[in-house]
XYZ file of C-alpha atoms in Angstrom:
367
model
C 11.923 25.673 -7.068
C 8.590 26.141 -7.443
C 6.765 25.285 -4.006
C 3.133 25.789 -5.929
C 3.926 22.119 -7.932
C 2.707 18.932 -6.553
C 5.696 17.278 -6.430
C 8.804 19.552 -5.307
C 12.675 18.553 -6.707
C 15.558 19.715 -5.004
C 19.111 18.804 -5.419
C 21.144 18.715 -2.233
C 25.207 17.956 -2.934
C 24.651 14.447 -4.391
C 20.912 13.536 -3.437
C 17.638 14.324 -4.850
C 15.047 15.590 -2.899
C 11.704 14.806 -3.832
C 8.807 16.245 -1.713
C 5.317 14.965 -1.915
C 3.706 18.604 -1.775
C -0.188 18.273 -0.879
C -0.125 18.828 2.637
C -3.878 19.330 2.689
C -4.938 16.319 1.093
C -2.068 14.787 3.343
C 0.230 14.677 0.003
C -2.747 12.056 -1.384
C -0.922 11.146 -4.870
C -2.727 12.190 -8.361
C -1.758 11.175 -11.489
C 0.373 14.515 -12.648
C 1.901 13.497 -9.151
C 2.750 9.797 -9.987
C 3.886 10.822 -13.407
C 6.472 13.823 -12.122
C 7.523 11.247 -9.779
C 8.125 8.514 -12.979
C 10.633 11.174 -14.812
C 12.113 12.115 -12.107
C 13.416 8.690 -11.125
C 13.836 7.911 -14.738
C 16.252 11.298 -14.947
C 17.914 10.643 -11.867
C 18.877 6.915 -12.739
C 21.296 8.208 -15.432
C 22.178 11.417 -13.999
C 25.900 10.563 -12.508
C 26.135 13.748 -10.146
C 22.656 12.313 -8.504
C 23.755 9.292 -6.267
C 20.597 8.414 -3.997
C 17.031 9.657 -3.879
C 15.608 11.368 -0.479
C 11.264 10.700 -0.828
C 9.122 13.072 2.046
C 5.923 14.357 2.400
C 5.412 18.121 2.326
C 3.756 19.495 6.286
C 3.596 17.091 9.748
C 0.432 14.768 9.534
C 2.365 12.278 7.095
C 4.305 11.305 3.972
C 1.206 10.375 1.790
C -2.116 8.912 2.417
C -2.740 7.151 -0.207
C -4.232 7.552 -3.947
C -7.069 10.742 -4.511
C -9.759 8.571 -3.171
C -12.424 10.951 -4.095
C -10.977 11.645 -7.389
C -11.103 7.241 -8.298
C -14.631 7.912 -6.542
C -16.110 10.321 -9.056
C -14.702 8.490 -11.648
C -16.018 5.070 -10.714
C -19.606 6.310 -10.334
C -19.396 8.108 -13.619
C -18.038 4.710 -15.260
C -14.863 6.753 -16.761
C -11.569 4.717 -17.151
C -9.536 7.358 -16.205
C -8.208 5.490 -12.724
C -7.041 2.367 -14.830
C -5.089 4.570 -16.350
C -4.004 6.228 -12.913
C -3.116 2.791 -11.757
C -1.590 1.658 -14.793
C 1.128 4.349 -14.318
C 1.492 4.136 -10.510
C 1.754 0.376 -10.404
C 4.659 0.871 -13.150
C 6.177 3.475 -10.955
C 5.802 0.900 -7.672
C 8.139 -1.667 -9.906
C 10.640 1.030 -10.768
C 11.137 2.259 -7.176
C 11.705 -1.258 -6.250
C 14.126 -1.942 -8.702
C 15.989 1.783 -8.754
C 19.950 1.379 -8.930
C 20.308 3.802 -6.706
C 19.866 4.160 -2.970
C 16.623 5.865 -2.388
C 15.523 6.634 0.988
C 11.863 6.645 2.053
C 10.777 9.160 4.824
C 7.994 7.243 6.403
C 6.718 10.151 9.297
C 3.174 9.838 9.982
C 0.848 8.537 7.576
C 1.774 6.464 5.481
C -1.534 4.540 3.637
C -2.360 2.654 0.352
C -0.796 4.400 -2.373
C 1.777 6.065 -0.066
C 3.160 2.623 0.964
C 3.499 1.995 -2.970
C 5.681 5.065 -3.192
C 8.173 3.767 0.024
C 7.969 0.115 1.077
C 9.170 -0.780 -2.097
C 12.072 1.015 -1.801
C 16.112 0.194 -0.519
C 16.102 2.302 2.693
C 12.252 2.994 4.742
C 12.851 4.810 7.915
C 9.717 5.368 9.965
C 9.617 7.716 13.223
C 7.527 7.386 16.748
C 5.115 9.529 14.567
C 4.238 6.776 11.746
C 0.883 5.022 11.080
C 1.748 2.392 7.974
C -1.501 0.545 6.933
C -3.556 -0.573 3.761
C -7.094 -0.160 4.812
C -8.521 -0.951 1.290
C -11.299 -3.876 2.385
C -12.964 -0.747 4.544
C -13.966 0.445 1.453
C -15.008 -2.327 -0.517
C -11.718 -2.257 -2.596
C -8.309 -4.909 -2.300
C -4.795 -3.816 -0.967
C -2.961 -2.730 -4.149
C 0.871 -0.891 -5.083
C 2.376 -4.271 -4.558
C 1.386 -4.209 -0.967
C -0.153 -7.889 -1.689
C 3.378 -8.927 -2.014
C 4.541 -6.870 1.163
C 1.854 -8.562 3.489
C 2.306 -11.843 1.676
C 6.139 -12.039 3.328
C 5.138 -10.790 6.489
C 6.251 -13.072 9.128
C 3.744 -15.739 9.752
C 0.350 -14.766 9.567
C 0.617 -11.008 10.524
C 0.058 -9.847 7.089
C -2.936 -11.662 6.467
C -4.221 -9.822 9.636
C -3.150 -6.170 8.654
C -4.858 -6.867 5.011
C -7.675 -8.083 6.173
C -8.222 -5.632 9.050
C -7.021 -2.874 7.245
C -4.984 -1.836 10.710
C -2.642 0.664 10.798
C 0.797 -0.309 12.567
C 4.136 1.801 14.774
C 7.471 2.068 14.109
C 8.034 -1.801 15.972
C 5.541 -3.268 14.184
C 6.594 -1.980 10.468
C 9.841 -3.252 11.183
C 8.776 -6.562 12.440
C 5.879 -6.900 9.129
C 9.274 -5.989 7.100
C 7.095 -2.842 5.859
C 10.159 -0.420 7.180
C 13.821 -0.964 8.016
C 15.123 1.794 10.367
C 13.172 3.865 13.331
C 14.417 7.519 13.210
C 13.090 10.292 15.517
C 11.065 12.625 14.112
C 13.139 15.359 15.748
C 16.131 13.957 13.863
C 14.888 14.269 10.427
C 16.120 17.475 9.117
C 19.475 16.417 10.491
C 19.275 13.281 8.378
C 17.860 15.413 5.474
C 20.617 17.713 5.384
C 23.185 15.132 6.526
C 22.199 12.837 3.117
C 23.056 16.305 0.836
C 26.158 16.959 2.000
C 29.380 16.405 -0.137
C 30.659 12.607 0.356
C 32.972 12.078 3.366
C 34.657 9.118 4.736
C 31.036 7.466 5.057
C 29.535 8.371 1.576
C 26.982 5.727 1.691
C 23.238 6.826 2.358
C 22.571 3.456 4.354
C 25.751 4.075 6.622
C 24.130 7.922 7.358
C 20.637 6.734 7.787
C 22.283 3.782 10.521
C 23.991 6.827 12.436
C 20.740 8.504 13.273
C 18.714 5.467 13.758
C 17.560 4.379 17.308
C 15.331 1.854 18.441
C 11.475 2.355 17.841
C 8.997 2.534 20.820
C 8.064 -0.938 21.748
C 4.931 -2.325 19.211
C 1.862 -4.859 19.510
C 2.072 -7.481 17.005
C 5.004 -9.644 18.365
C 2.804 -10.598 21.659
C -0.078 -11.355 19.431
C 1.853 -13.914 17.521
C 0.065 -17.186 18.593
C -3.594 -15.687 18.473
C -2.895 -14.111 14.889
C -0.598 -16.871 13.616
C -3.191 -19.619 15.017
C -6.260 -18.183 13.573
C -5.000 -16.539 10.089
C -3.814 -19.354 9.089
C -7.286 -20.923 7.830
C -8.357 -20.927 3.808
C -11.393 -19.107 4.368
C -12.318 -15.909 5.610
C -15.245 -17.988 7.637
C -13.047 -20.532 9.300
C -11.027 -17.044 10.067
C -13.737 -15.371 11.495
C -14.791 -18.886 13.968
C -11.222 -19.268 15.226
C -10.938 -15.875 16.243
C -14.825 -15.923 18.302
C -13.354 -19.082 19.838
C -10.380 -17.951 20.858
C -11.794 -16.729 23.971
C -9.200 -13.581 23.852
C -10.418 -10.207 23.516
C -8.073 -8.861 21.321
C -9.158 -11.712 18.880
C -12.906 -10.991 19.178
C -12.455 -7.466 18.635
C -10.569 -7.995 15.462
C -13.380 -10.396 14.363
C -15.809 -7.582 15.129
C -13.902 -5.413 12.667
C -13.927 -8.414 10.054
C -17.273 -7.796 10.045
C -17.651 -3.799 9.522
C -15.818 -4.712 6.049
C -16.945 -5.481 2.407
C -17.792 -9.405 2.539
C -16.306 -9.599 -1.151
C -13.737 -7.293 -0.449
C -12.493 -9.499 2.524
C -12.652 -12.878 0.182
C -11.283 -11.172 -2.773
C -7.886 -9.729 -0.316
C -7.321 -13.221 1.417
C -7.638 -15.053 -1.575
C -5.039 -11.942 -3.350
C -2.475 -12.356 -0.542
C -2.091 -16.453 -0.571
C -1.467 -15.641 -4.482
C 1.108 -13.507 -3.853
C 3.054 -15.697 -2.121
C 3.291 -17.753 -4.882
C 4.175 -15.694 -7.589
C 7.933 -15.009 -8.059
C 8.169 -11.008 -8.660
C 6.941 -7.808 -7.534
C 6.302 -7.653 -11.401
C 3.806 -10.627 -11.068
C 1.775 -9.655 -8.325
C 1.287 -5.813 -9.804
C -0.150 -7.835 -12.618
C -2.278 -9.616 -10.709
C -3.047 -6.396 -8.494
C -4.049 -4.604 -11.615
C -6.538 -7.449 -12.763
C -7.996 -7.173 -8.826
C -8.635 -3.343 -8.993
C -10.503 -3.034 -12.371
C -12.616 -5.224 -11.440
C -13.195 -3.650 -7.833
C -13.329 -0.398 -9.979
C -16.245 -1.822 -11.630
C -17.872 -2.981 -8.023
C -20.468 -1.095 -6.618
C -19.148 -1.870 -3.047
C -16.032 0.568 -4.018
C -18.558 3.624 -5.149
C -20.774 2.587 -1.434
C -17.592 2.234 0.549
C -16.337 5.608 -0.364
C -19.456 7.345 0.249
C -20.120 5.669 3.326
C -16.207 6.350 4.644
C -15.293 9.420 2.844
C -17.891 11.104 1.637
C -20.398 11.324 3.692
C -19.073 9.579 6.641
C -21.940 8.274 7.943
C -19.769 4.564 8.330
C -22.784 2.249 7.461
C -22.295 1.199 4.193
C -24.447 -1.056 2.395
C -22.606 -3.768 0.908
C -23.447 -6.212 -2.140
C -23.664 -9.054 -1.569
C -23.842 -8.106 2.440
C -22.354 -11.234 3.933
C -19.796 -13.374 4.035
C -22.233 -16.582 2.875
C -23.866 -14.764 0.026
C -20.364 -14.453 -1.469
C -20.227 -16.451 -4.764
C -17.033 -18.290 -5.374
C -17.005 -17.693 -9.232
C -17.411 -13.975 -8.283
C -13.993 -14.055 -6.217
C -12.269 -16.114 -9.506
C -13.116 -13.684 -11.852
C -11.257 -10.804 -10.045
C -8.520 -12.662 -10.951
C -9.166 -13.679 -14.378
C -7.545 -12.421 -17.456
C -9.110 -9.304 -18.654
C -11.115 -8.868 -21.582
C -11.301 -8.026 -24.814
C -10.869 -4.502 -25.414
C -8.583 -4.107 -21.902
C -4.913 -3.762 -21.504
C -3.227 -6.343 -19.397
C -0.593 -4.084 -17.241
C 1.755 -6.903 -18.881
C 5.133 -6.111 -16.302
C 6.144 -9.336 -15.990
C 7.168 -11.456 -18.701
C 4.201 -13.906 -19.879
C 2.481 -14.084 -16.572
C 0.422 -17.435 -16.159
C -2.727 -16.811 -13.306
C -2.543 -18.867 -10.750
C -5.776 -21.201 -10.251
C -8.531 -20.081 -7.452
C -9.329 -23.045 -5.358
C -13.408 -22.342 -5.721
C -12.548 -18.607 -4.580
C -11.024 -19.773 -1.574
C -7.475 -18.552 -0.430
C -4.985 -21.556 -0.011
């Protein structure tokens, strides 16, 4: 095994190991990445002495934080194409997880963001640890939550999803469970047991579900279940605006201070993600919304608030970005339609699901 490769494969007894190895850029995923991950799953799907997939991250801060941010930066400001392409191939590799024959078991320790959720909440088995911070934070920089996580938020009970896209918050162990982002709490301390235990030779409990359940305990207790009312109450509204008012007159803190973060987000971005999460609800595959997803994030690509949110975030930190249009009112509802229109001549649908028909916007508003 070469450790030097971005993506590490090792087979243990029946199970194949695949590491995430880019522990300094907390295993962020590049394309080479995405596409050794493609043939490996492709291999190991008709491979009979492989019987379930094992997914980590490579070091302790987390399993993967997302997509090379700076990388789909550099790109975007240079107006290359080369991250359609990158998201082309990942979004493909999002519907094959979720559809893999065989069990495949997500390691969910620390942080797991964007692109990383894409690689594991898709999958059969997502175990997350005391340790784990599961989020997509995409509308903090001026882009739309993408790898089908439109579709995870979207069945989210009640209104909690709505809250997490919009907000871009990170969630626990409880709370993944509870969103339906993760299935199983597992100690940190216990993982190379269950890593070794998933490689060994089948016994009387061959199953990679059964040896998961054996090591699984209950998670430290989370936020979002007392929150219900508040969240449920004020999500619920077609508009980002009558969002916003219900949560200032709620008269809770915990509601004002997620309207304050509303408000330290991209205006269009925010619009764009509400109206991208009531769609998802409606369309009837994974397939479907990745379509739609793909639609959503070339033409965020090709918004400058994706270049200014980056810089402002990543780059040079300075968090004041400058967004365009800069609020909420100067929003144009044909602008939020057309993220979801069709693309043009001379671009490639992603085309995953069989004749997808768009779903109408209702004047850019979500509902």
């Amino acid at each position: 095994m070469n450790d030097d490769l971005p993506v590490l494969l090792e087979k243990r007894g029946t199970c194949l190991h695949l590491t995430l190895n880019r522990p300094r850029a907390l295993n962020a995923l590049s394309h080479t990445m995405v596409r050794l991950l493609d043939e490996a799953l492709s291999r190991a799907e008709h491979d009979e002495s492989i019987a379930s997939v094992l997914l980590s991250g490579a070091g302790d801060r987390g399993l993967c934080a997302g997509g090379d941010i700076r990388a789909l930066h550099d790109d975007a400001r240079s107006s290359g194409r080369a991250s359609l392409e990158f998201w082309r191939d990942e979004y493909r590799l999002n519907a094959r997880i979720a559809r893999f024959p065989k069990p495949y078991v997500a390691l969910m320790d620390g942080i797991v963001m964007g692109g990383g959720v894409g690689v594991s909440a898709h999958s059969g088995i997502r175990v997350v640890t005391e340790r784990s911070r599961v989020a997509m934070p995409e509308t903090a920089i001026g882009f739309v939550p993408d790898v089908g996580g439109t579709r995870l938020l979207a069945t989210a009970p009640g209104q909690l999803g709505t809250h997490l896209a919009l907000t871009g918050r990170s969630v626990g162990a409880a709370d993944a469970v509870l969103c339906g982002l993760a299935d199983h709490h597992v100690p940190a301390r216990l993982l190379p047991a269950l890593t070794e235990a998933l490689g060994e030779p089948p016994g009387q409990n061959p199953s990679a579900a059964g040896i998961v359940q054996r090591f699984a305990t209950e998670p430290p207790a989370g936020e979002l279940a007392a929150d219900r009312d508040w969240i449920d109450g004020c999500y619920a509204a077609d508009s980002v605006e009558e969002i916003l008012r219900r949560l200032r007159e709620s008269g809770l803190p915990a509601a004002e201070a997620a309207a304050d973060e509303l408000l330290t987000k991209s205006p269009l971005a925010l619009k764009v993600t509400l109206a991208a999460v009531r769609r998802a609800a409606r369309l009837d595959s994974l397939e479907a919304v990745l379509d739609q997803e793909f639609r959503v994030s070339s033409r965020a690509f090709e918004h400058p608030d994706f270049v200014e949110g980056v810089r402002a975030r990543i780059i040079d930190k300075d968090n004041a970005p400058q967004w365009k249009p800069g609020s909420l009112a100067e929003v144009d509802d044909q602008e939020v339609a057309r993220f979801f229109a069709p693309l043009g001549p001379g671009e490639q649908e992603l085309g995953l699901a069989p004749g997808p028909t768009p779903i109408p916007v209702n004047g850019g508003q979500a509902g």
